[in-house]
């Protein structure tokens, strides 16, 4: 397989954890690898806001090729946009390559967005709602992917 489409186990072990927005600094001809554990079964969008020529490649948790996007340098606000359907709980690796031939460092930020949450609370049901002396008690089963709840009254 072509070197730009391969990901070594060393690259995977040294990958930097990708946050919703991550600063980028990639010298010309070099690359950086970021890991991301998908929270939801959903379509995600990965994009940068730099105008240098770059290529982004996604690999699955085994380091196997998953998807790729290339964008030549131009005047648009983003360098590339890459859409992929990711599975909750799985770790993906994003290899960002600076393919600029001008010797410039790719500087900017990389963003990842969940485009649509699919059936996250499909099985959500309230177990009990009772009147109490000082209000209402509501109980439910905790959802595996939820990191908190907001209750509107």
PDB file of C-alpha atoms in Angstrom:
ATOM      1  CA  UNK A   1       0.000   0.000   0.000  1.00  0.00           C
ATOM      2  CA  UNK A   2       1.192   3.552  -0.744  1.00  0.00           C
ATOM      3  CA  UNK A   3       3.035   5.194   2.191  1.00  0.00           C
ATOM      4  CA  UNK A   4       0.520   8.045   2.434  1.00  0.00           C
ATOM      5  CA  UNK A   5      -2.272   5.503   2.936  1.00  0.00           C
ATOM      6  CA  UNK A   6      -0.533   3.451   5.604  1.00  0.00           C
ATOM      7  CA  UNK A   7      -0.564   3.912   9.357  1.00  0.00           C
ATOM      8  CA  UNK A   8       2.026   2.228  11.533  1.00  0.00           C
ATOM      9  CA  UNK A   9       1.404   0.861  15.010  1.00  0.00           C
ATOM     10  CA  UNK A  10       3.901   3.475  16.245  1.00  0.00           C
ATOM     11  CA  UNK A  11       1.778   6.234  14.666  1.00  0.00           C
ATOM     12  CA  UNK A  12      -1.280   4.808  16.413  1.00  0.00           C
ATOM     13  CA  UNK A  13       0.419   4.575  19.828  1.00  0.00           C
ATOM     14  CA  UNK A  14       1.796   8.139  19.582  1.00  0.00           C
ATOM     15  CA  UNK A  15      -1.452   9.688  18.286  1.00  0.00           C
ATOM     16  CA  UNK A  16      -2.612  12.869  19.998  1.00  0.00           C
ATOM     17  CA  UNK A  17      -6.194  12.790  21.266  1.00  0.00           C
ATOM     18  CA  UNK A  18      -8.417  14.915  19.015  1.00  0.00           C
ATOM     19  CA  UNK A  19     -10.700  17.346  20.806  1.00  0.00           C
ATOM     20  CA  UNK A  20     -13.674  19.121  19.239  1.00  0.00           C
ATOM     21  CA  UNK A  21     -11.170  21.772  18.137  1.00  0.00           C
ATOM     22  CA  UNK A  22      -7.439  21.017  18.015  1.00  0.00           C
ATOM     23  CA  UNK A  23      -4.603  23.366  17.033  1.00  0.00           C
ATOM     24  CA  UNK A  24      -2.492  22.223  14.074  1.00  0.00           C
ATOM     25  CA  UNK A  25       1.147  22.798  13.254  1.00  0.00           C
ATOM     26  CA  UNK A  26       2.489  20.455  10.563  1.00  0.00           C
ATOM     27  CA  UNK A  27       5.773  21.243   8.752  1.00  0.00           C
ATOM     28  CA  UNK A  28       5.858  20.950   4.960  1.00  0.00           C
ATOM     29  CA  UNK A  29       6.073  17.326   3.832  1.00  0.00           C
ATOM     30  CA  UNK A  30       5.310  16.009   7.339  1.00  0.00           C
ATOM     31  CA  UNK A  31       2.189  14.640   9.040  1.00  0.00           C
ATOM     32  CA  UNK A  32       0.507  14.367  12.447  1.00  0.00           C
ATOM     33  CA  UNK A  33      -1.785  11.601  13.707  1.00  0.00           C
ATOM     34  CA  UNK A  34      -4.776  12.219  15.974  1.00  0.00           C
ATOM     35  CA  UNK A  35      -7.053   9.685  17.640  1.00  0.00           C
ATOM     36  CA  UNK A  36     -10.760  10.115  18.293  1.00  0.00           C
ATOM     37  CA  UNK A  37     -13.178   7.815  20.103  1.00  0.00           C
ATOM     38  CA  UNK A  38     -16.624   8.249  18.567  1.00  0.00           C
ATOM     39  CA  UNK A  39     -19.299   9.052  21.141  1.00  0.00           C
ATOM     40  CA  UNK A  40     -22.310   8.378  18.903  1.00  0.00           C
ATOM     41  CA  UNK A  41     -23.207   6.235  15.903  1.00  0.00           C
ATOM     42  CA  UNK A  42     -23.346   9.154  13.510  1.00  0.00           C
ATOM     43  CA  UNK A  43     -21.984  11.011  10.518  1.00  0.00           C
ATOM     44  CA  UNK A  44     -19.029  13.174  11.511  1.00  0.00           C
ATOM     45  CA  UNK A  45     -17.345  16.028   9.680  1.00  0.00           C
ATOM     46  CA  UNK A  46     -13.612  16.663  10.051  1.00  0.00           C
ATOM     47  CA  UNK A  47     -12.308  19.956   8.648  1.00  0.00           C
ATOM     48  CA  UNK A  48      -9.530  22.521   8.987  1.00  0.00           C
ATOM     49  CA  UNK A  49      -9.503  26.287   8.758  1.00  0.00           C
ATOM     50  CA  UNK A  50      -6.139  26.778   7.087  1.00  0.00           C
ATOM     51  CA  UNK A  51      -5.421  27.464   3.411  1.00  0.00           C
ATOM     52  CA  UNK A  52      -2.349  25.233   3.011  1.00  0.00           C
ATOM     53  CA  UNK A  53      -2.571  22.126   0.848  1.00  0.00           C
ATOM     54  CA  UNK A  54      -3.322  19.120   3.041  1.00  0.00           C
ATOM     55  CA  UNK A  55      -4.588  15.585   2.955  1.00  0.00           C
ATOM     56  CA  UNK A  56      -6.610  13.880   5.683  1.00  0.00           C
ATOM     57  CA  UNK A  57      -6.905  10.127   5.941  1.00  0.00           C
ATOM     58  CA  UNK A  58      -9.083   8.217   8.406  1.00  0.00           C
ATOM     59  CA  UNK A  59      -8.082   4.797   9.705  1.00  0.00           C
ATOM     60  CA  UNK A  60     -10.142   2.419  11.830  1.00  0.00           C
ATOM     61  CA  UNK A  61      -9.030   1.053  15.203  1.00  0.00           C
ATOM     62  CA  UNK A  62      -6.895  -1.588  13.444  1.00  0.00           C
ATOM     63  CA  UNK A  63      -5.021   1.026  11.401  1.00  0.00           C
ATOM     64  CA  UNK A  64      -6.807   0.011   8.198  1.00  0.00           C
ATOM     65  CA  UNK A  65      -7.689   2.672   5.607  1.00  0.00           C
ATOM     66  CA  UNK A  66     -11.221   4.034   6.082  1.00  0.00           C
ATOM     67  CA  UNK A  67     -11.584   7.270   4.059  1.00  0.00           C
ATOM     68  CA  UNK A  68      -9.553  10.093   2.551  1.00  0.00           C
ATOM     69  CA  UNK A  69      -9.857  13.735   1.494  1.00  0.00           C
ATOM     70  CA  UNK A  70      -7.407  16.004  -0.326  1.00  0.00           C
ATOM     71  CA  UNK A  71      -7.725  19.731  -0.810  1.00  0.00           C
ATOM     72  CA  UNK A  72      -5.260  21.862  -2.706  1.00  0.00           C
ATOM     73  CA  UNK A  73      -4.413  25.269  -1.336  1.00  0.00           C
ATOM     74  CA  UNK A  74      -6.955  27.920  -2.277  1.00  0.00           C
ATOM     75  CA  UNK A  75      -8.716  30.904  -0.759  1.00  0.00           C
ATOM     76  CA  UNK A  76     -11.567  29.054   0.937  1.00  0.00           C
ATOM     77  CA  UNK A  77     -11.978  29.289   4.708  1.00  0.00           C
ATOM     78  CA  UNK A  78     -11.370  25.579   5.159  1.00  0.00           C
ATOM     79  CA  UNK A  79      -8.639  23.407   3.737  1.00  0.00           C
ATOM     80  CA  UNK A  80     -10.626  20.182   3.530  1.00  0.00           C
ATOM     81  CA  UNK A  81     -13.863  18.678   4.739  1.00  0.00           C
ATOM     82  CA  UNK A  82     -14.124  14.958   5.263  1.00  0.00           C
ATOM     83  CA  UNK A  83     -17.392  13.219   6.131  1.00  0.00           C
ATOM     84  CA  UNK A  84     -17.470   9.727   7.600  1.00  0.00           C
ATOM     85  CA  UNK A  85     -19.946   7.530   9.418  1.00  0.00           C
ATOM     86  CA  UNK A  86     -18.341   6.493  12.702  1.00  0.00           C
ATOM     87  CA  UNK A  87     -19.477   3.898  15.232  1.00  0.00           C
ATOM     88  CA  UNK A  88     -19.865   4.759  18.917  1.00  0.00           C
ATOM     89  CA  UNK A  89     -17.129   3.394  21.163  1.00  0.00           C
ATOM     90  CA  UNK A  90     -14.641   2.780  18.349  1.00  0.00           C
ATOM     91  CA  UNK A  91     -11.382   4.690  18.061  1.00  0.00           C
ATOM     92  CA  UNK A  92     -10.462   6.243  14.714  1.00  0.00           C
ATOM     93  CA  UNK A  93      -7.175   7.777  13.622  1.00  0.00           C
ATOM     94  CA  UNK A  94      -6.851  10.917  11.529  1.00  0.00           C
ATOM     95  CA  UNK A  95      -3.598  11.423   9.652  1.00  0.00           C
ATOM     96  CA  UNK A  96      -3.166  15.046   8.572  1.00  0.00           C
ATOM     97  CA  UNK A  97      -0.450  15.560   5.952  1.00  0.00           C
ATOM     98  CA  UNK A  98       0.970  18.900   4.853  1.00  0.00           C
ATOM     99  CA  UNK A  99       1.443  18.382   1.114  1.00  0.00           C
ATOM    100  CA  UNK A 100       2.440  21.996   0.425  1.00  0.00           C
ATOM    101  CA  UNK A 101       5.425  22.234  -1.917  1.00  0.00           C
ATOM    102  CA  UNK A 102       6.285  25.762  -0.773  1.00  0.00           C
ATOM    103  CA  UNK A 103       8.040  24.726   2.449  1.00  0.00           C
ATOM    104  CA  UNK A 104       5.399  26.375   4.626  1.00  0.00           C
ATOM    105  CA  UNK A 105       4.152  24.982   7.917  1.00  0.00           C
ATOM    106  CA  UNK A 106       0.455  24.165   7.998  1.00  0.00           C
ATOM    107  CA  UNK A 107      -0.886  26.199  10.923  1.00  0.00           C
ATOM    108  CA  UNK A 108      -4.494  26.493  11.980  1.00  0.00           C
ATOM    109  CA  UNK A 109      -7.107  24.390  13.697  1.00  0.00           C
ATOM    110  CA  UNK A 110      -8.807  21.095  13.000  1.00  0.00           C
ATOM    111  CA  UNK A 111     -12.431  20.577  13.991  1.00  0.00           C
ATOM    112  CA  UNK A 112     -14.641  17.535  14.348  1.00  0.00           C
ATOM    113  CA  UNK A 113     -18.419  17.763  14.493  1.00  0.00           C
ATOM    114  CA  UNK A 114     -21.087  15.161  14.993  1.00  0.00           C
ATOM    115  CA  UNK A 115     -23.594  15.897  12.223  1.00  0.00           C
ATOM    116  CA  UNK A 116     -26.602  13.937  13.513  1.00  0.00           C
ATOM    117  CA  UNK A 117     -27.189  11.801  16.563  1.00  0.00           C
ATOM    118  CA  UNK A 118     -28.961   8.662  15.420  1.00  0.00           C
ATOM    119  CA  UNK A 119     -31.386   6.978  17.849  1.00  0.00           C
ATOM    120  CA  UNK A 120     -29.424   7.963  20.954  1.00  0.00           C
ATOM    121  CA  UNK A 121     -32.427   7.791  23.277  1.00  0.00           C
ATOM    122  CA  UNK A 122     -34.546   5.371  21.276  1.00  0.00           C
ATOM    123  CA  UNK A 123     -35.215   3.212  24.354  1.00  0.00           C
ATOM    124  CA  UNK A 124     -35.528   6.075  26.833  1.00  0.00           C
ATOM    125  CA  UNK A 125     -38.572   5.746  29.083  1.00  0.00           C
ATOM    126  CA  UNK A 126     -39.502   7.269  32.389  1.00  0.00           C
ATOM    127  CA  UNK A 127     -39.798   4.524  34.988  1.00  0.00           C
ATOM    128  CA  UNK A 128     -41.705   6.508  37.569  1.00  0.00           C
ATOM    129  CA  UNK A 129     -43.153   9.974  38.166  1.00  0.00           C
ATOM    130  CA  UNK A 130     -44.677  10.644  41.581  1.00  0.00           C
ATOM    131  CA  UNK A 131     -46.020  13.695  43.356  1.00  0.00           C
ATOM    132  CA  UNK A 132     -43.996  14.529  46.416  1.00  0.00           C
ATOM    133  CA  UNK A 133     -44.721  17.035  49.159  1.00  0.00           C
ATOM    134  CA  UNK A 134     -42.169  19.509  47.760  1.00  0.00           C
ATOM    135  CA  UNK A 135     -42.275  18.627  44.042  1.00  0.00           C
ATOM    136  CA  UNK A 136     -42.273  15.704  41.593  1.00  0.00           C
ATOM    137  CA  UNK A 137     -39.907  12.749  41.690  1.00  0.00           C
ATOM    138  CA  UNK A 138     -38.968  11.441  38.229  1.00  0.00           C
ATOM    139  CA  UNK A 139     -36.787   8.363  37.741  1.00  0.00           C
ATOM    140  CA  UNK A 140     -35.428   6.659  34.640  1.00  0.00           C
ATOM    141  CA  UNK A 141     -32.753   4.183  33.611  1.00  0.00           C
ATOM    142  CA  UNK A 142     -29.399   5.769  32.925  1.00  0.00           C
ATOM    143  CA  UNK A 143     -28.486   5.878  29.221  1.00  0.00           C
ATOM    144  CA  UNK A 144     -25.103   4.372  28.315  1.00  0.00           C
ATOM    145  CA  UNK A 145     -23.909   7.278  26.133  1.00  0.00           C
ATOM    146  CA  UNK A 146     -25.354  10.137  28.187  1.00  0.00           C
ATOM    147  CA  UNK A 147     -22.945  12.268  30.176  1.00  0.00           C
ATOM    148  CA  UNK A 148     -25.675  14.268  31.912  1.00  0.00           C
ATOM    149  CA  UNK A 149     -29.334  15.182  31.834  1.00  0.00           C
ATOM    150  CA  UNK A 150     -31.232  18.454  31.569  1.00  0.00           C
ATOM    151  CA  UNK A 151     -34.787  18.570  32.856  1.00  0.00           C
ATOM    152  CA  UNK A 152     -37.083  21.386  31.767  1.00  0.00           C
ATOM    153  CA  UNK A 153     -40.075  22.233  33.946  1.00  0.00           C
TER     154      UNK A 153
END
